[in-house]
Amino acid sequence: MRHVISVLVENEVGVLARVAGLFSARGFNIESLTVAPMPTVASFQAEEGMKNVSGCSRITLVTHGDDGIIEQIIKQLNKLIPVTRVVDVTDGSHVEREMMLVKLNAEREVRNEALRIAEIFRAHVVDVGPTSLIIEITGKGEKLNACLTALAPYRIVDVVRTGQVAMLREPEKV
Amino acid sequence: MRHVISVLVENEVGVLARVAGLFSARGFNIESLTVAPMPTVASFQAEEGMKNVSGCSRITLVTHGDDGIIEQIIKQLNKLIPVTRVVDVTDGSHVEREMMLVKLNAEREVRNEALRIAEIFRAHVVDVGPTSLIIEITGKGEKLNACLTALAPYRIVDVVRTGQVAMLREPEKV
């Protein structure tokens, strides 16, 4: 089964290698992973809503595997010292989103056609050059795939995806 | 100096742990990292533009460090068997983007105010519940920080960021 796991970790050198190592040691492939620092905007750190997470980063990873083994991995993750919290987001009602940049080698004649398709997928142009343009699109993985298929005739020369991030729907705290 | 490095790797178990390990072995912190599979949409794999990258994933990572040591790490990365290509995107003209989800615990009375601010930052509402809403925003890191600051009065209860992805401006191929 597919699992989306959110891990809050302290910013220590090597923590990402250790988290990734836990999965590879069991032969589990990580389909996608994102890690970024939690914001340290003082103004809202002090707000009652959010706990102090400065000096922390959040890892969101997607993996496929037997539920029992995933449960074991989550237990192991919880034992790692720099790990503050682990949530299997797939257990609850949640929102999943991903961002993708696509570079098209669109000559002037077909550019408008390509832009119309981008518009249908609510994509935005973030850069344009003499023979290329870069569009940005967000959504679920399937939407991004559908957009790529629709854009295929316009010479896709590069694609980069962020991997999924996810958030529980309930008003839960970090 | 800040470096954004794009690494194309074959999908093998453990490759992420090895790439992350190269950085931690030198005491380098990875500020943000994303890894996601390259698309395998047959229709454009066959196009002349893009090389066959099925079975590959792309890692985009941001780190800070002495240029000489970064250069050494890039050389080491190139030596890893599952690594197909390494580009220091910061060397060239490039586009950098990130996505963020923010959950606000906005009661009905202040919800409209929060939504107006979201609108100014071209953010989109992706979920709404009785007492909370989740908005999605994309852009450079500084823009996302500014948005967080502006939203601080509306009780931010959760934030997740994807970390940067980047793409060279020139019509380069993968």
XYZ file of C-alpha atoms in Angstrom:
348
model
C 0.000 0.000 0.000
C 1.056 3.551 -0.682
C 1.973 5.581 2.406
C 2.648 9.293 2.788
C 4.711 9.869 5.924
C 5.455 13.223 7.488
C 8.499 13.403 9.770
C 9.480 16.411 11.871
C 13.233 16.388 12.567
C 15.766 18.625 14.242
C 18.206 20.244 11.800
C 21.260 18.086 12.398
C 23.853 17.088 9.863
C 23.175 13.543 8.715
C 19.547 13.208 9.795
C 18.296 12.889 6.213
C 20.856 10.184 5.420
C 19.725 8.281 8.527
C 16.031 8.537 7.708
C 16.650 7.480 4.094
C 18.934 4.711 5.368
C 16.139 3.207 7.489
C 14.140 2.621 4.326
C 16.952 1.333 2.150
C 18.120 -1.059 4.888
C 14.763 -2.810 4.456
C 14.932 -2.689 0.686
C 12.147 -0.106 0.482
C 12.273 2.381 -2.315
C 11.326 5.974 -1.462
C 9.165 7.102 -4.364
C 9.384 10.785 -3.563
C 10.746 12.836 -0.686
C 10.829 16.503 0.190
C 12.615 18.143 3.090
C 12.580 21.834 3.914
C 13.128 23.892 7.058
C 10.086 24.838 9.121
C 9.545 28.589 9.001
C 11.118 30.658 11.738
C 8.969 33.741 11.336
C 9.028 35.065 14.876
C 5.643 36.686 14.581
C 3.798 33.444 14.332
C 6.124 31.250 16.359
C 4.755 33.166 19.297
C 1.138 32.571 18.269
C -0.744 30.075 20.332
C -1.514 27.909 17.314
C 1.879 26.625 16.337
C 4.443 25.107 18.629
C 8.017 26.325 18.457
C 9.518 24.485 15.527
C 12.486 26.722 14.779
C 15.517 24.597 14.067
C 13.274 21.860 12.714
C 12.693 20.570 9.204
C 9.825 18.572 7.870
C 10.345 15.529 5.679
C 7.414 14.287 3.596
C 8.008 10.951 1.933
C 5.988 8.580 -0.224
C 6.698 4.860 -0.152
C 4.926 1.607 -0.997
C 4.970 -1.380 1.277
C 3.345 -3.867 3.550
C 1.440 -2.092 6.345
C 3.174 -4.095 9.069
C 6.637 -3.194 7.864
C 5.711 0.473 7.439
C 4.527 0.418 11.043
C 7.903 -1.002 12.101
C 9.732 1.693 10.146
C 7.625 4.388 11.837
C 8.577 2.941 15.231
C 12.244 2.960 14.225
C 11.918 6.560 13.005
C 10.449 7.566 16.363
C 13.523 6.102 18.075
C 15.967 8.285 16.132
C 17.099 11.100 18.417
C 16.634 14.017 15.986
C 13.103 12.885 15.076
C 10.441 14.909 16.875
C 7.264 13.511 15.375
C 6.147 10.985 12.748
C 2.673 10.924 11.206
C 1.387 8.484 8.588
C -0.790 11.015 6.768
C -2.498 8.292 4.737
C -4.269 7.187 7.941
C -6.436 10.310 7.955
C -8.305 12.621 5.638
C -5.633 14.739 4.017
C -4.645 17.044 1.166
C -1.819 16.010 -1.153
C -0.178 18.391 -3.608
C 2.875 18.502 -5.816
C 4.492 21.146 -8.001
C 6.064 20.619 -11.412
C 8.073 22.818 -13.760
C 7.961 21.948 -17.457
C 10.227 23.509 -20.072
C 8.840 23.539 -23.593
C 10.840 24.202 -26.691
C 7.905 26.031 -28.216
C 8.532 28.020 -31.376
C 6.414 31.112 -31.919
C 3.878 29.395 -34.183
C 2.819 26.777 -31.635
C 3.376 28.807 -28.506
C -0.211 29.995 -28.242
C -1.526 26.468 -28.548
C 0.772 25.310 -25.761
C -0.259 28.244 -23.594
C -3.945 27.417 -24.044
C -3.339 23.888 -22.796
C -1.358 25.224 -19.853
C -4.308 27.500 -19.063
C -6.736 24.566 -19.003
C -4.588 22.936 -16.314
C -4.347 26.249 -14.453
C -0.625 26.302 -15.047
C 1.331 29.556 -14.986
C 4.185 30.686 -17.189
C 7.167 31.503 -14.960
C 9.771 32.158 -17.659
C 9.882 32.799 -21.366
C 12.806 32.978 -23.778
C 13.208 33.243 -27.562
C 12.552 29.532 -28.162
C 11.504 28.139 -24.795
C 9.073 28.685 -21.977
C 8.821 27.305 -18.464
C 5.429 26.633 -16.924
C 4.554 25.799 -13.335
C 1.657 23.547 -12.380
C 0.446 22.227 -9.027
C -1.962 19.465 -8.054
C -2.195 15.754 -7.487
C 0.229 13.475 -9.293
C -2.393 12.288 -11.800
C -3.200 15.858 -12.849
C 0.475 16.579 -13.466
C 0.740 13.419 -15.581
C -2.325 14.412 -17.597
C -0.829 17.849 -18.205
C 2.417 16.296 -19.452
C 0.508 14.079 -21.860
C -1.404 17.069 -23.206
C 1.798 19.085 -23.616
C 3.742 16.268 -25.287
C 3.285 17.588 -28.869
C 5.058 20.844 -27.903
C 8.520 19.366 -27.325
C 9.031 18.966 -23.624
C 12.746 19.425 -23.021
C 12.885 19.316 -19.245
C 10.691 18.400 -16.288
C 11.264 18.761 -12.561
C 8.791 17.717 -9.866
C 8.902 18.437 -6.165
C 7.335 15.195 -4.975
C 4.219 15.141 -2.830
C 3.627 17.219 0.244
C 0.623 16.432 2.398
C -1.378 17.925 5.230
C -4.100 16.518 7.472
C -7.511 18.116 6.990
C -8.492 18.395 10.654
C -7.334 21.491 12.536
C -4.377 19.550 13.945
C -1.232 21.162 15.204
C 2.343 20.396 14.162
C 27.863 30.327 -0.929
C 24.435 28.911 -1.602
C 24.279 26.181 -4.251
C 21.299 24.549 -5.941
C 22.350 21.177 -7.317
C 20.289 19.000 -9.639
C 21.162 15.283 -9.694
C 19.664 12.738 -12.090
C 19.831 9.241 -10.589
C 18.657 5.754 -11.475
C 15.853 4.462 -9.251
C 17.809 2.110 -7.027
C 17.155 1.367 -3.389
C 19.596 3.342 -1.251
C 20.669 5.971 -3.773
C 19.106 8.812 -1.769
C 20.833 7.662 1.438
C 24.155 7.593 -0.438
C 23.716 11.052 -1.945
C 22.664 12.499 1.433
C 25.547 10.619 3.069
C 28.110 12.326 0.820
C 27.037 15.680 2.253
C 26.813 14.636 5.884
C 30.214 12.910 5.728
C 31.691 16.371 5.089
C 29.581 18.010 7.768
C 27.446 19.839 5.194
C 23.845 20.456 6.031
C 21.324 20.008 3.232
C 18.961 22.965 3.575
C 16.264 21.508 1.374
C 15.961 18.504 -0.906
C 13.327 17.141 -3.222
C 13.367 13.859 -5.090
C 10.680 12.621 -7.452
C 10.555 10.183 -10.349
C 11.034 11.533 -13.857
C 7.833 11.152 -15.854
C 7.439 8.033 -17.938
C 4.711 9.302 -20.231
C 5.422 7.273 -23.351
C 4.090 9.906 -25.715
C 6.831 12.357 -24.959
C 9.603 9.924 -24.153
C 9.532 9.255 -27.871
C 9.779 12.943 -28.743
C 13.107 14.115 -29.994
C 13.408 16.720 -27.254
C 13.812 14.628 -24.158
C 16.147 11.710 -23.692
C 14.836 8.479 -22.239
C 14.774 9.043 -18.505
C 12.284 6.374 -17.464
C 13.510 4.650 -14.340
C 15.273 7.834 -13.269
C 14.531 10.293 -10.487
C 15.695 13.831 -10.118
C 17.087 15.167 -6.851
C 17.218 18.937 -6.360
C 19.118 20.020 -3.277
C 20.120 23.315 -1.715
C 23.256 23.565 0.386
C 25.653 26.234 1.593
C 29.385 25.827 1.445
C 32.789 26.718 0.169
C 32.884 26.567 -3.656
C 35.920 24.289 -3.683
C 34.292 21.714 -1.427
C 31.037 21.826 -3.397
C 33.070 21.131 -6.512
C 34.623 18.109 -4.780
C 31.188 16.840 -3.739
C 29.937 17.183 -7.321
C 32.905 15.118 -8.501
C 32.128 12.473 -5.855
C 28.457 12.464 -6.892
C 29.470 11.876 -10.503
C 31.429 8.813 -9.384
C 28.399 7.143 -7.770
C 27.152 4.434 -10.140
C 23.431 5.279 -10.072
C 24.124 8.986 -10.743
C 23.522 9.903 -14.379
C 24.096 13.631 -14.343
C 24.924 16.422 -11.892
C 24.380 20.126 -12.611
C 25.127 23.041 -10.287
C 22.149 25.137 -11.373
C 23.495 28.199 -9.552
C 26.238 28.441 -12.208
C 23.734 29.524 -14.845
C 20.664 31.673 -15.314
C 17.845 29.685 -13.760
C 14.326 29.655 -12.355
C 13.802 28.615 -8.722
C 10.383 27.825 -7.278
C 8.952 26.266 -4.167
C 5.443 25.298 -3.042
C 4.004 25.733 0.442
C 0.770 24.631 2.092
C -0.437 26.689 5.060
C -3.271 25.644 7.356
C -5.064 28.506 9.080
C -7.398 28.111 12.008
C -9.556 30.914 10.633
C -12.953 31.416 12.252
C -15.708 32.731 10.036
C -15.312 36.366 11.111
C -11.691 36.667 9.983
C -11.780 34.212 7.115
C -12.438 36.843 4.460
C -9.524 38.938 5.664
C -7.210 35.925 5.473
C -8.492 35.087 2.005
C -7.806 38.621 0.776
C -4.200 38.329 1.897
C -3.897 34.939 0.242
C -5.217 36.527 -2.963
C -2.557 39.245 -2.882
C 0.110 36.525 -2.859
C -1.732 34.655 -5.627
C -2.307 31.771 -3.272
C -5.164 29.322 -3.814
C -7.460 27.699 -1.297
C -7.147 23.926 -1.684
C -9.302 22.846 1.270
C -11.784 24.373 3.626
C -13.391 23.000 6.798
C -15.642 24.399 9.523
C -12.780 26.117 11.370
C -9.767 25.744 9.129
C -8.580 26.315 5.610
C -5.547 25.183 3.673
C -3.959 27.468 1.102
C -1.306 26.705 -1.486
C 1.283 29.218 -2.609
C 4.240 28.974 -4.985
C 7.227 31.198 -5.618
C 10.686 32.012 -4.372
C 11.510 31.342 -0.730
C 11.365 35.046 0.203
C 7.848 35.387 -1.196
C 6.682 32.402 0.841
C 8.225 33.920 3.974
C 6.511 37.249 3.304
C 3.187 35.462 2.881
C 3.648 33.669 6.217
C 4.369 36.948 7.955
C 1.251 38.504 6.460
C -0.884 35.527 7.499
C 0.515 35.333 11.032
C -2.472 37.109 12.666
C -4.828 34.388 11.394
C -3.506 31.533 13.522
C -1.232 29.426 11.366
C -1.533 25.879 12.705
C 0.545 23.996 10.166
C 3.013 24.664 7.363
C 4.652 22.317 4.889
C 7.101 23.379 2.184
C 8.437 21.346 -0.710
C 11.907 22.882 -0.813
C 13.282 24.500 -3.957
C 13.181 23.040 -7.414
C 15.176 24.748 -10.143
C 15.527 24.739 -13.894
C 18.075 26.318 -16.233
C 16.670 29.052 -18.471
C 18.419 28.063 -21.696
C 16.722 25.465 -23.893
C 18.941 22.727 -22.425
C 18.021 19.086 -22.417
C 17.924 16.740 -19.428
